[in-house]
Each structure stands twice: as C-alpha cells, then as structure tokens.
Short mmCIF file of C-alpha atoms in Angstrom, two decimals:
data_model
loop_
_atom_site.label_atom_id
_atom_site.label_comp_id
_atom_site.label_asym_id
_atom_site.label_seq_id
_atom_site.Cartn_x
_atom_site.Cartn_y
_atom_site.Cartn_z
CA UNK A 2 -57.28 8.24 -58.12
CA UNK A 3 -56.81 8.10 -54.20
CA UNK A 4 -57.04 5.32 -51.77
CA UNK A 5 -57.45 5.88 -47.99
CA UNK A 6 -56.20 3.50 -45.56
CA UNK A 7 -56.25 3.63 -41.69
CA UNK A 8 -53.30 3.49 -39.45
CA UNK A 9 -54.63 2.67 -36.44
CA UNK A 10 -57.47 4.86 -34.76
CA UNK A 11 -55.49 8.15 -34.95
CA UNK A 12 -54.21 8.36 -38.59
CA UNK A 13 -55.12 7.76 -42.14
CA UNK A 14 -52.75 7.28 -44.98
CA UNK A 15 -53.75 8.46 -48.74
CA UNK A 16 -51.93 6.62 -51.36
CA UNK A 17 -51.39 9.02 -54.49
CA UNK A 18 -50.64 8.12 -57.99
CA UNK A 19 -47.13 9.95 -58.18
CA UNK A 20 -45.28 12.75 -56.35
CA UNK A 21 -47.25 15.50 -58.13
CA UNK A 22 -50.43 14.13 -56.86
CA UNK A 23 -48.97 14.00 -53.51
CA UNK A 24 -47.91 17.84 -53.68
CA UNK A 25 -51.30 18.63 -54.97
CA UNK A 26 -53.20 16.97 -52.35
CA UNK A 27 -50.91 18.12 -49.50
CA UNK A 28 -51.30 21.70 -50.71
CA UNK A 29 -55.01 21.43 -50.76
CA UNK A 30 -55.51 19.75 -47.26
CA UNK A 31 -52.86 22.27 -45.82
CA UNK A 32 -54.97 25.20 -46.87
CA UNK A 33 -58.09 23.91 -45.05
CA UNK A 34 -57.26 21.51 -42.03
CA UNK A 35 -60.42 21.22 -39.83
CA UNK A 36 -59.96 21.24 -35.83
CA UNK A 37 -58.37 18.01 -34.76
CA UNK A 38 -55.93 17.48 -37.60
CA UNK A 39 -52.67 17.24 -35.87
CA UNK A 40 -50.26 16.57 -38.89
CA UNK A 41 -50.25 16.16 -42.56
CA UNK A 42 -47.12 14.53 -43.77
CA UNK A 43 -46.42 14.17 -47.34
CA UNK A 44 -43.83 11.56 -48.75
CA UNK A 45 -43.13 10.15 -52.03
CA UNK A 46 -46.38 8.55 -52.85
CA UNK A 47 -48.45 9.16 -49.77
CA UNK A 48 -49.85 11.94 -47.46
CA UNK A 49 -50.24 10.92 -43.78
CA UNK A 50 -53.31 12.68 -42.07
CA UNK A 51 -52.99 12.31 -37.96
CA UNK A 52 -55.92 13.60 -36.05
CA UNK A 53 -57.19 13.50 -32.51
CA UNK A 54 -60.40 11.28 -32.46
CA UNK A 55 -61.62 13.06 -29.47
CA UNK A 56 -62.03 16.20 -31.50
CA UNK A 57 -62.62 15.01 -35.05
CA UNK A 58 -63.89 11.44 -36.05
CA UNK A 59 -61.97 9.20 -38.39
CA UNK A 60 -65.00 9.04 -40.70
CA UNK A 61 -65.02 12.85 -40.81
CA UNK A 62 -61.25 13.04 -41.63
CA UNK A 63 -61.90 10.64 -44.40
CA UNK A 64 -64.88 12.75 -45.66
CA UNK A 65 -62.75 15.99 -45.59
CA UNK A 66 -59.81 14.32 -47.70
CA UNK A 67 -62.06 12.78 -50.33
CA UNK A 68 -64.16 16.01 -50.68
CA UNK A 69 -60.88 18.32 -50.97
CA UNK A 70 -60.15 18.89 -54.52
CA UNK A 71 -56.25 18.70 -55.18
CA UNK A 72 -54.68 22.13 -55.85
CA UNK A 73 -51.77 21.44 -58.48
CA UNK A 74 -48.81 23.89 -57.74
CA UNK A 75 -47.64 26.35 -59.93
CA UNK A 76 -45.08 25.63 -62.57
CA UNK A 77 -41.41 25.35 -61.39
CA UNK A 78 -40.34 27.69 -64.18
CA UNK A 79 -41.31 30.66 -62.14
CA UNK A 80 -38.54 31.15 -59.61
CA UNK A 81 -39.43 34.63 -58.59
CA UNK A 82 -40.09 33.76 -54.89
CA UNK A 83 -37.55 31.15 -54.68
CA UNK A 84 -35.43 30.72 -51.56
CA UNK A 85 -31.76 30.94 -52.65
CA UNK A 86 -29.24 28.77 -51.22
CA UNK A 87 -25.63 29.60 -51.77
CA UNK A 88 -23.50 26.39 -52.62
CA UNK A 89 -19.75 25.71 -52.65
CA UNK A 90 -19.68 22.85 -55.29
CA UNK A 91 -16.81 21.18 -53.79
CA UNK A 92 -18.51 17.89 -52.61
CA UNK A 93 -16.49 14.71 -52.24
CA UNK A 94 -18.89 12.79 -54.75
CA UNK A 95 -18.99 15.29 -57.34
CA UNK A 96 -16.59 13.57 -59.76
CA UNK A 97 -18.55 10.16 -59.23
CA UNK A 98 -21.94 11.81 -59.91
CA UNK A 99 -20.37 13.25 -63.11
CA UNK A 100 -19.18 9.99 -64.09
CA UNK A 101 -22.40 8.24 -63.26
CA UNK A 102 -24.37 10.48 -65.18
CA UNK A 103 -21.90 10.76 -68.19
CA UNK A 104 -21.42 14.64 -67.57
CA UNK A 105 -18.52 16.94 -66.49
CA UNK A 106 -18.49 18.13 -63.05
CA UNK A 107 -19.04 21.50 -64.60
CA UNK A 108 -22.25 20.28 -66.27
CA UNK A 109 -23.47 18.87 -63.13
CA UNK A 110 -23.23 22.11 -61.29
CA UNK A 111 -24.77 24.12 -64.12
CA UNK A 112 -27.64 21.53 -64.08
CA UNK A 113 -28.10 21.95 -60.42
CA UNK A 114 -27.91 25.69 -60.08
CA UNK A 115 -30.06 26.21 -63.20
CA UNK A 116 -32.96 23.92 -61.98
CA UNK A 117 -35.92 25.44 -60.04
CA UNK A 118 -36.41 22.71 -57.17
CA UNK A 119 -39.60 22.31 -54.88
CA UNK A 120 -39.30 20.82 -51.24
CA UNK A 121 -41.68 17.66 -51.72
CA UNK A 122 -41.46 16.54 -48.19
CA UNK A 123 -39.26 16.30 -45.28
CA UNK A 124 -38.00 13.39 -43.46
CA UNK A 125 -34.94 11.34 -42.19
CA UNK A 126 -34.05 13.89 -39.67
CA UNK A 127 -35.59 17.31 -38.62
CA UNK A 128 -35.62 19.69 -41.19
CA UNK A 129 -34.28 17.29 -43.98
CA UNK A 130 -35.91 18.12 -47.15
CA UNK A 131 -36.23 16.20 -50.18
CA UNK A 132 -36.30 18.56 -53.11
CA UNK A 133 -37.61 17.43 -56.57
CA UNK A 134 -37.30 19.30 -60.03
CA UNK A 135 -39.05 18.70 -63.46
CA UNK A 136 -36.06 17.11 -65.05
CA UNK A 137 -34.66 13.82 -63.69
CA UNK A 138 -31.36 14.35 -65.65
CA UNK A 139 -29.49 14.72 -61.97
CA UNK A 140 -30.93 11.25 -60.87
CA UNK A 141 -28.18 9.19 -59.30
CA UNK A 142 -28.21 6.23 -57.03
CA UNK A 143 -27.30 6.51 -53.30
CA UNK A 144 -23.70 5.60 -52.15
CA UNK A 145 -23.28 1.76 -52.02
CA UNK A 146 -22.02 2.28 -48.54
CA UNK A 147 -23.54 5.16 -46.59
CA UNK A 148 -21.04 7.71 -44.68
CA UNK A 149 -20.83 7.32 -40.74
CA UNK A 150 -20.79 10.97 -40.44
CA UNK A 151 -21.93 13.62 -43.05
CA UNK A 152 -21.25 17.41 -42.24
CA UNK A 153 -24.19 19.74 -41.44
CA UNK A 154 -24.76 21.86 -44.79
CA UNK A 155 -23.66 19.04 -47.08
CA UNK A 156 -25.51 19.24 -50.27
CA UNK A 157 -26.44 15.92 -51.87
CA UNK A 158 -28.15 13.82 -54.56
CA UNK A 159 -30.05 10.67 -54.10
CA UNK A 160 -32.52 9.19 -56.66
CA UNK A 161 -34.57 12.04 -58.18
CA UNK A 162 -33.97 14.18 -54.91
CA UNK A 163 -31.32 16.91 -53.83
CA UNK A 164 -31.26 17.73 -50.14
CA UNK A 165 -29.01 19.37 -47.63
CA UNK A 166 -28.16 17.83 -44.41
CA UNK A 167 -29.34 20.27 -41.69
CA UNK A 168 -26.73 18.87 -39.15
CA UNK A 169 -24.05 16.25 -39.01
CA UNK A 170 -25.47 12.92 -39.17
CA UNK A 171 -24.86 9.43 -41.13
CA UNK A 172 -25.88 9.58 -44.65
CA UNK A 173 -25.83 7.83 -47.84
CA UNK A 174 -26.21 10.69 -50.41
CA UNK A 175 -23.98 11.37 -53.09
CA UNK A 176 -22.35 14.93 -51.63
CA UNK A 177 -21.65 17.52 -54.49
CA UNK A 178 -21.45 20.51 -52.36
CA UNK A 179 -22.00 22.27 -49.06
CA UNK A 180 -23.78 25.56 -47.85
CA UNK A 181 -23.92 27.68 -44.75
CA UNK A 182 -27.55 28.41 -44.81
CA UNK A 183 -29.26 28.02 -41.37
CA UNK A 184 -31.51 24.88 -42.26
CA UNK A 185 -32.62 24.21 -38.83
CA UNK A 186 -32.89 26.76 -35.77
CA UNK A 187 -35.32 25.12 -32.97
CA UNK A 188 -35.96 28.87 -31.67
CA UNK A 189 -37.31 30.12 -35.11
CA UNK A 190 -40.98 29.50 -36.44
CA UNK A 191 -41.01 27.31 -38.32
CA UNK A 192 -37.69 25.69 -37.22
CA UNK A 193 -36.95 24.45 -40.60
CA UNK A 194 -35.67 26.47 -43.51
CA UNK A 195 -37.17 23.93 -45.94
CA UNK A 196 -40.97 23.28 -45.53
CA UNK A 197 -43.06 21.19 -47.90
CA UNK A 198 -44.16 23.22 -51.03
CA UNK A 199 -41.23 25.78 -50.66
CA UNK A 200 -39.34 26.71 -53.95
CA UNK A 201 -35.68 26.63 -53.73
CA UNK A 202 -32.85 27.46 -56.18
CA UNK A 203 -28.96 26.89 -55.64
CA UNK A 204 -26.46 29.69 -56.66
CA UNK A 205 -22.76 28.75 -56.85
CA UNK A 206 -20.88 30.55 -54.25
CA UNK A 207 -18.27 32.73 -55.56
CA UNK B 23 -35.14 28.97 -8.11
CA UNK B 24 -35.98 25.57 -6.54
CA UNK B 25 -33.94 22.60 -8.13
CA UNK B 26 -33.72 18.93 -8.15
CA UNK B 27 -30.16 17.50 -7.79
CA UNK B 28 -29.65 14.40 -9.43
CA UNK B 29 -27.05 12.31 -7.57
CA UNK B 30 -27.30 9.08 -9.54
CA UNK B 31 -29.10 9.36 -12.87
CA UNK B 32 -29.11 5.62 -13.61
CA UNK B 33 -29.04 4.21 -17.09
CA UNK B 34 -31.36 6.35 -18.83
CA UNK B 35 -33.45 9.40 -17.24
CA UNK B 36 -34.88 12.04 -19.33
CA UNK B 37 -37.29 14.97 -18.80
CA UNK B 38 -40.73 14.04 -20.58
CA UNK B 39 -43.80 15.74 -21.00
CA UNK B 40 -46.70 15.04 -23.59
CA UNK B 41 -44.64 16.00 -26.48
CA UNK B 42 -44.50 18.21 -29.38
CA UNK B 43 -47.23 17.04 -31.76
CA UNK B 44 -47.83 18.77 -34.99
CA UNK B 45 -44.25 18.99 -36.27
CA UNK B 46 -43.97 15.83 -38.27
CA UNK B 47 -44.21 17.59 -41.61
CA UNK B 48 -40.76 19.07 -40.60
CA UNK B 49 -39.21 15.77 -39.46
CA UNK B 50 -39.86 16.22 -35.79
CA UNK B 51 -41.68 13.29 -33.92
CA UNK B 52 -44.13 13.66 -31.34
CA UNK B 53 -41.82 12.14 -28.41
CA UNK B 54 -42.92 12.66 -24.97
CA UNK B 55 -43.52 10.36 -22.00
CA UNK B 56 -43.67 6.56 -23.14
CA UNK B 57 -46.29 5.80 -20.50
CA UNK B 58 -48.36 9.07 -20.84
CA UNK B 59 -51.08 7.59 -18.43
CA UNK B 60 -48.41 7.33 -15.80
CA UNK B 61 -47.04 10.79 -16.54
CA UNK B 62 -50.54 12.44 -16.35
CA UNK B 63 -51.30 10.35 -13.35
CA UNK B 64 -48.18 11.66 -11.47
CA UNK B 65 -48.95 15.04 -12.38
CA UNK B 66 -52.61 15.22 -11.17
CA UNK B 67 -51.39 13.39 -7.72
CA UNK B 68 -49.12 16.33 -6.83
CA UNK B 69 -51.49 19.12 -8.26
CA UNK B 70 -49.71 19.84 -11.49
CA UNK B 71 -51.51 20.15 -14.94
CA UNK B 72 -51.41 16.75 -16.54
CA UNK B 73 -48.97 17.64 -19.27
CA UNK B 74 -46.43 19.13 -16.77
CA UNK B 75 -42.98 17.64 -17.28
CA UNK B 76 -41.54 14.90 -15.01
CA UNK B 77 -38.64 12.66 -14.80
CA UNK B 78 -39.09 9.23 -17.07
CA UNK B 79 -36.63 6.96 -14.98
CA UNK B 80 -35.59 3.79 -17.05
CA UNK B 81 -35.11 0.83 -15.06
CA UNK B 82 -34.15 2.65 -11.87
CA UNK B 83 -30.83 3.43 -10.08
CA UNK B 84 -31.73 7.03 -9.42
CA UNK B 85 -31.45 9.14 -6.45
CA UNK B 86 -32.15 12.68 -5.96
CA UNK B 87 -32.91 15.69 -3.71
CA UNK B 88 -34.90 18.76 -3.85
CA UNK B 89 -33.80 21.97 -2.11
CA UNK B 90 -37.28 23.04 -1.19
CA UNK B 91 -40.35 21.45 0.27
CA UNK B 92 -42.19 19.79 -2.50
CA UNK B 93 -44.89 17.13 -3.14
CA UNK B 94 -43.76 14.22 -5.20
CA UNK B 95 -45.31 11.16 -6.76
CA UNK B 96 -43.72 7.87 -8.38
CA UNK B 97 -45.77 6.34 -10.92
CA UNK B 98 -45.34 3.95 -13.91
CA UNK B 99 -42.92 1.26 -12.73
CA UNK B 100 -43.22 -0.51 -9.39
CA UNK B 101 -40.04 -1.00 -7.35
CA UNK B 102 -38.03 -0.14 -4.07
CA UNK B 103 -38.66 3.69 -3.67
CA UNK B 104 -37.55 5.53 -0.76
CA UNK B 105 -37.54 9.06 0.74
CA UNK B 106 -35.31 9.37 3.45
CA UNK B 107 -35.26 6.20 5.40
CA UNK B 108 -38.89 5.69 4.74
CA UNK B 109 -40.11 3.39 1.84
CA UNK B 110 -43.08 4.94 -0.23
CA UNK B 111 -45.72 3.26 -2.22
CA UNK B 112 -46.21 3.99 -5.91
CA UNK B 113 -48.98 6.11 -7.06
CA UNK B 114 -49.18 8.19 -3.82
CA UNK B 115 -48.50 11.78 -3.21
CA UNK B 116 -45.90 12.08 -0.87
CA UNK B 117 -44.43 15.25 0.88
CA UNK B 118 -40.74 15.75 0.44
CA UNK B 119 -39.07 17.95 2.90
CA UNK B 120 -36.08 19.92 1.45
CA UNK B 121 -32.84 17.87 1.68
CA UNK B 122 -34.48 14.65 1.90
CA UNK B 123 -32.89 12.12 -0.66
CA UNK B 124 -35.20 10.32 -2.92
CA UNK B 125 -33.85 6.77 -4.16
CA UNK B 126 -35.67 4.87 -6.87
CA UNK B 127 -34.23 1.16 -7.13
CA UNK B 128 -34.62 -1.24 -9.81
CA UNK B 129 -37.85 -1.80 -10.96
CA UNK B 130 -39.61 -4.99 -10.14
CA UNK B 131 -42.91 -4.42 -12.28
CA UNK B 132 -42.61 -2.38 -15.37
CA UNK B 133 -39.37 -0.68 -16.70
CA UNK B 134 -40.06 3.20 -16.48
CA UNK B 135 -40.93 5.28 -13.57
CA UNK B 136 -42.25 8.90 -13.62
CA UNK B 137 -41.09 11.11 -10.87
CA UNK B 138 -43.34 13.98 -10.78
CA UNK B 139 -42.77 17.02 -8.63
CA UNK B 140 -45.37 19.76 -7.60
CA UNK B 141 -44.24 22.52 -9.89
CA UNK B 142 -43.18 20.39 -12.48
CA UNK B 143 -39.70 19.98 -14.13
CA UNK B 144 -39.00 23.41 -15.36
CA UNK B 145 -36.14 23.08 -17.98
CA UNK B 146 -36.36 25.12 -21.09
CA UNK B 147 -38.79 23.98 -23.54
CA UNK B 148 -37.87 23.39 -27.21
CA UNK B 149 -40.49 23.55 -29.91
CA UNK B 150 -43.29 23.69 -27.20
CA UNK B 151 -42.26 20.73 -25.20
CA UNK B 152 -39.38 19.80 -22.50
CA UNK B 153 -39.23 16.22 -23.70
CA UNK B 154 -36.04 14.56 -24.79
CA UNK B 155 -36.32 12.95 -28.38
CA UNK B 156 -33.61 10.56 -28.36
CA UNK B 157 -33.51 9.87 -32.02
CA UNK B 158 -33.35 13.39 -32.95
CA UNK B 159 -31.47 14.73 -30.10
CA UNK B 160 -34.22 17.55 -29.58
CA UNK B 161 -34.85 18.54 -25.88
CA UNK B 162 -32.88 18.68 -22.86
CA UNK B 163 -30.12 16.19 -22.80
CA UNK B 164 -30.49 12.71 -20.70
CA UNK B 165 -29.53 13.80 -17.08
CA UNK B 166 -26.19 12.91 -15.71
CA UNK B 167 -25.09 12.29 -12.33
CA UNK B 168 -24.46 15.78 -10.58
CA UNK B 169 -27.01 17.74 -12.91
CA UNK B 170 -29.76 19.97 -11.44
CA UNK B 171 -32.97 20.53 -12.92
CA UNK B 172 -35.00 23.54 -12.19
CA UNK B 173 -38.53 22.93 -10.49
CA UNK B 174 -41.36 25.38 -11.25
CA UNK B 175 -43.64 26.98 -8.76
CA UNK B 176 -46.51 25.00 -7.69
CA UNK B 177 -49.87 26.10 -8.37
CA UNK B 178 -51.28 27.99 -5.23
CA UNK B 179 -53.90 26.27 -2.92
CA UNK B 180 -53.56 22.68 -1.55
CA UNK B 181 -53.03 19.50 -3.83
CA UNK B 182 -55.99 17.40 -4.30
CA UNK B 183 -56.30 15.26 -0.92
CA UNK B 184 -55.81 11.37 -1.95
CA UNK B 185 -54.16 8.84 -0.20
CA UNK B 186 -53.55 6.34 -3.06
CA UNK B 187 -54.76 5.93 -6.53
CA UNK B 188 -56.15 2.46 -7.30
CA UNK B 189 -53.75 1.46 -10.03
CA UNK B 190 -52.29 -2.12 -10.52
CA UNK B 191 -48.69 -2.57 -11.17
CA UNK B 192 -47.62 -3.08 -14.59
CA UNK B 193 -48.53 -6.58 -15.76
CA UNK B 194 -45.45 -8.90 -15.47
CA UNK B 195 -47.08 -11.67 -17.50
CA UNK B 196 -47.94 -12.11 -21.25
CA UNK B 197 -49.80 -8.95 -22.10
CA UNK B 198 -52.22 -9.15 -24.75
CA UNK B 199 -52.73 -5.77 -27.05
CA UNK B 200 -55.34 -4.76 -29.28
CA UNK B 201 -53.87 -4.29 -32.88
CA UNK B 202 -55.68 -2.72 -35.72
CA UNK B 203 -54.94 -3.78 -39.44
CA UNK B 204 -52.21 -1.97 -41.10
CA UNK B 205 -52.02 -0.02 -44.26
CA UNK B 206 -49.69 -2.41 -45.86
CA UNK B 207 -51.41 -5.61 -44.62
CA UNK B 208 -51.37 -7.06 -48.38
CA UNK B 209 -47.60 -7.00 -48.52
CA UNK B 210 -47.67 -10.11 -46.24
CA UNK B 211 -48.92 -13.36 -46.63
CA UNK B 212 -52.01 -14.88 -45.23
CA UNK B 213 -49.89 -17.22 -42.99
CA UNK B 214 -47.88 -14.49 -41.69
CA UNK B 215 -51.14 -12.40 -40.91
CA UNK B 216 -52.33 -15.51 -38.96
CA UNK B 217 -49.10 -15.91 -37.00
CA UNK B 218 -49.05 -12.24 -36.06
CA UNK B 219 -52.17 -12.88 -33.88
CA UNK B 220 -51.58 -16.72 -32.96
CA UNK B 221 -48.27 -16.50 -31.71
CA UNK B 222 -46.46 -14.63 -28.57
CA UNK B 223 -43.84 -12.19 -29.26
CA UNK B 224 -40.99 -11.30 -27.15
CA UNK B 225 -39.68 -8.26 -26.25
CA UNK B 226 -36.19 -7.70 -27.73
CA UNK B 227 -33.23 -6.07 -25.65
CA UNK B 228 -32.53 -3.55 -28.30
CA UNK B 229 -35.81 -1.91 -27.71
CA UNK B 230 -35.94 1.76 -26.45
CA UNK B 231 -38.08 4.95 -26.88
CA UNK B 232 -37.93 4.90 -30.89
CA UNK B 233 -39.31 1.47 -31.10
CA UNK B 234 -40.14 -1.80 -29.34
CA UNK B 235 -38.34 -4.78 -31.28
CA UNK B 236 -40.46 -7.90 -31.15
CA UNK B 237 -38.86 -11.32 -31.61
CA UNK B 238 -40.92 -14.23 -32.91
CA UNK B 239 -41.85 -16.11 -36.05
CA UNK B 240 -40.71 -14.62 -39.51
CA UNK B 241 -43.57 -12.51 -40.94
CA UNK B 242 -43.11 -13.20 -44.63
CA UNK B 243 -43.80 -10.88 -47.69
CA UNK B 244 -46.66 -12.02 -50.14
CA UNK B 245 -45.76 -11.80 -53.78
CA UNK B 246 -47.57 -8.34 -53.78
CA UNK B 247 -45.19 -7.25 -51.28
CA UNK B 248 -41.84 -7.84 -53.12
CA UNK B 249 -41.20 -4.46 -54.18
CA UNK B 250 -39.69 -1.51 -52.11
CA UNK B 251 -42.00 0.58 -50.36
CA UNK B 252 -41.15 4.54 -50.91
CA UNK B 253 -40.75 5.98 -47.55
CA UNK B 254 -44.09 7.13 -46.03
CA UNK B 255 -45.34 8.86 -42.92
CA UNK B 256 -45.15 6.85 -39.85
CA UNK B 257 -47.08 6.87 -36.34
CA UNK B 258 -46.35 5.86 -32.84
CA UNK B 259 -48.13 2.26 -32.56
CA UNK B 260 -47.19 1.29 -36.27
CA UNK B 261 -45.93 -2.04 -36.42
CA UNK B 262 -43.21 -1.76 -39.20
CA UNK B 263 -41.53 -5.04 -40.62
CA UNK B 264 -38.11 -4.88 -42.00
CA UNK B 265 -36.71 -7.66 -44.26
CA UNK B 266 -36.16 -9.60 -41.37
CA UNK B 267 -39.59 -10.37 -40.83
CA UNK B 268 -39.29 -9.31 -37.00
CA UNK B 269 -41.73 -6.43 -36.40
CA UNK B 270 -40.91 -3.12 -34.48
CA UNK B 271 -43.59 -1.08 -32.80
CA UNK B 272 -42.92 2.43 -33.30
CA UNK B 273 -42.94 4.56 -30.21
CA UNK B 274 -42.93 8.16 -29.10
CA UNK B 275 -39.36 8.95 -30.78
CA UNK B 276 -40.01 7.22 -34.13
CA UNK B 277 -38.67 8.52 -37.33
CA UNK B 278 -41.43 10.61 -39.01
CA UNK B 279 -41.25 8.47 -42.21
CA UNK B 280 -40.08 4.90 -42.97
CA UNK B 281 -39.60 2.61 -45.91
CA UNK B 282 -40.74 -0.67 -44.26
CA UNK B 283 -44.22 -1.78 -44.71
CA UNK B 284 -46.76 -1.41 -41.59
CA UNK B 285 -48.57 -4.56 -41.13
CA UNK B 286 -50.77 -3.41 -38.13
CA UNK B 287 -51.27 -0.55 -35.78
CA UNK B 288 -51.61 -0.77 -31.91
CA UNK B 289 -54.64 0.74 -30.60
CA UNK B 290 -53.68 4.05 -29.00
CA UNK B 291 -55.04 3.42 -25.87
CA UNK B 292 -53.02 0.29 -25.34
CA UNK B 293 -49.67 1.92 -26.38
CA UNK B 294 -48.68 2.73 -22.86
CA UNK B 295 -48.14 -0.86 -22.56
CA UNK B 296 -44.97 -1.10 -24.54
CA UNK B 297 -43.34 1.58 -22.25
CA UNK B 298 -43.55 -0.96 -19.35
CA UNK B 299 -42.63 -4.35 -21.15
CA UNK B 300 -39.43 -5.78 -19.80
CA UNK B 301 -37.05 -7.25 -22.21
CA UNK B 302 -37.72 -10.91 -22.60
CA UNK B 303 -41.41 -10.32 -21.52
CA UNK B 304 -44.15 -11.53 -24.04
CA UNK B 305 -46.98 -9.85 -25.93
CA UNK B 306 -49.96 -11.11 -27.88
CA UNK B 307 -52.01 -9.34 -30.35
CA UNK B 308 -55.69 -9.57 -30.60
CA UNK B 309 -57.84 -7.99 -33.34
CA UNK B 310 -58.86 -4.42 -32.20
CA UNK B 311 -62.44 -3.78 -32.80
CA UNK B 312 -62.93 -2.52 -36.14
CA UNK B 313 -62.96 1.43 -36.64
#
C-alpha cells in the first residue's frame, strides 16, 4: 500500500510500508523513467520523485508511479556480483559496539564481513550510502555526541545501517574500521561508488 | 585566454549556472543560482545561453576587471554599480573595455547580484555544472581577492540589441509567496497551519544558499506528529520545520535528505524571491492554487 503526496509543483513523495518496499518501488521506477523525471530519491520509508512539469505533468507522474509494479530485489544471499570493500577493523568505537551488542570485537567483525549488504539509499553527503542487510544483529544507536570530524574512509554503524564516510565530515556513527576504497570521484560516472541497489561485501584487510 | 581578475570578492562571491539536477540519488543537490530568473536574464542580455555561468555576488563589495573587451550585465539585486567612473543601470547590457574596473557596491534592493559576461565564466565544470554548492563543497571554491576566472569565447555575431530590460527592483517590503500544502502537514496542529498563513515571517540572519531561516510564531506538532520522521528526500522550496518550530525554506544547496517534517512547499515560480530577501525583511505565505 503506497500513498502519494505532492511536495510542491515539481515533486511527489511516495510513502512505503518498509525499506523493502522502498527498494522494490525504487528498482521498478528506475527501470522505466519517462522523459521529464529528474530524480528518484529512495530513503528509509519513502521514494521522492522530482520532475519537470513543462515536460511531464504531475498527474502523469502519479499515474506512472501507481501503475508500475514494484520489483522485489533478489535475495541478498547471492553475493556473486557484490562490490568488495577491504576494511581494517580498527575503529575507535569497535569496543563500544561490541559491548552494546554483548559480543566480542571479533564477533562484530565476523558479523560485518559475513553479511551481504545492499545500498538502500544515499544521503547526508555526496556518496554516503546507507547499507542494510537481512539481519539486524549489528543494530546500534548513534553516538550520543557526534564527532566534529570523521576521517574519509571511516566505516561506521548506526541504527540498522552500515556506511562509509566518503570524505572527512562531522558524524555521529559508531566507527568500527576504515577502508581505502575510492568512494567519491567527481570525474567518474557515476561519481559515487555506492549507488542505490548496489550489493556490497566487506572483507577484513590482512 | 580571457580572464576576469577579482580585485575584491566581497563577503561571498561564487560561480553559478543552472546547477546539476539529476544527481540527488547520489546525495548531490541541484545547486545553481539562487535567483535563476536573474541569472537567465543576465545571460540573455549579453548574448549567452541562459544557462551560462556568471558570478553570484552576495551583498556587494565586489570589484573586478577583464583583460578583453566584453559585454556585461548586472541583474538581481540593485545597488551602486560602476564601470570606470560611469554609473551603470541594472538589467542593462554594457560594453566594458578591457582594463576598465567594474565596481559593485552594497545592494540597496535585494541581496544577490548576478554579473553576466559575454562568453560566460569558463571555470572547469564538476558533474556537469560550474556551480558552487556551499553545503557539499562541490564546484569551484568561492572567489577570493586576487583570483582570476577564465571567460569563455562569446558567441559570434552581435548581441541582441536591447537598451534596458523592464524589470522592477527586488521588493523591499513584505513579500507574499504562494505555498503549496506539504507532505507532512498532518504532523502539525490546525492552529499552526493557520498561523503559517496568517502571520508574517522574518528572514533570519543565519540564512544562506542552503536555506532561508524564518522567524515567527512557533509551529507546533500535532499528536500525530510526535514521532521521529525517518529521513526522506527533500526539494528546494520545501518548508522544513525542526523541533524549534521555526521553519526553514530549503534553497538550492539543501541536503538531499532530511528528517524534519515538511509543512509546505513554495511554488517553484516564486522560489527566486528567497534569493533577494534581506535579513529582517518579512514574507507572508498565501495558499497556492491547488495542483
């Protein structure tokens, strides 16, 4: 069950039941955008669709969204075409995360590397992907006070998500490691390594 | 290559064009000139494509000089603008001989000038645009005293003959702006929705290219709006209400997602108004015609 709400005269936001429904609707819409659609922005419980009303009228956009059947993404069990990111698990919050989850640090790392993740959406900063997996075993709250500066490549956990800071910025995620992967390159197409829908695995750097 | 030398950059001068739409799913906002109408007019006046890059000069305090004969036009804010010793009018194509200084004083109407130059500002583009996004840091850095920016080759042929474009100065009084219902209207009390339209709002001094912060009565959440909104996609013009109850109109460099409920959305044709509102100036909302 989806609800459409206009956001002014150039955008519609679709409320979805859960993140899985977001991924399914986003995948379906991304496969068939009519001319005049500018952006499809998935988020935790919504998909935002922006459009140019001089090319495509708002009621046509709504009709397209309503008539597009969601596409359930494939099961995450199959990691065959996953992007692999090498991570040094030396994050400052690894101990804190382990104690929050009543696990050892080793078990946190093993859970993080054994899970297959999918980029649900990108937000907060260019190229900052929110990755989810089938289990919520690694869910932790954000830090109570955010850091004023988190280095580029820092791998963190917050809520049900894992993510990697594409560049240095303030941030409140619990940091468990770091990677050298080039997450953002303005000269590349696409400029972000992590794009919505991408399947990702983390591997412990030796 | 032709260049514009920046003698004084003023408080904030950036290069802006019509931005980089279509990358929001990667966390990149549209950016671009805050007063898009003024940018497009300036470019038309000097014979450029409407989307050519120009300088967005906030408040004023700018001076610069070009090393080749060009046509220039100042649009957007109104204030004392001189070319050499000669005062020049806004919205007016002017021939600027090489070496003649262009001075742009503190704006008396509006807040953001656009200085368009025939050939356009030709700094390298990033992700398809020459615009500076001040939130994400994408695009050419704000200009500093002593910088030079390259100017492109003008289109061949004469620029359109036009003495002056009949544009009014930005309105210095209370401005009324059409507002559409927002997707999270039900998160607010009916009384707050009434206040939104009945009371004037004052532009706060912390406003910038990311958002216009409005000060006025506190907009209160309804019982239905007591939870926390999961972050969702945002658009320019969205009127986002943080827990303080003081709304912010998101502008070109807004974050692509946000977790505060959107109570309304400014009609896109009226969004340029927020580029020219001055801190302390008042704005009122009226109901936009339903979509």
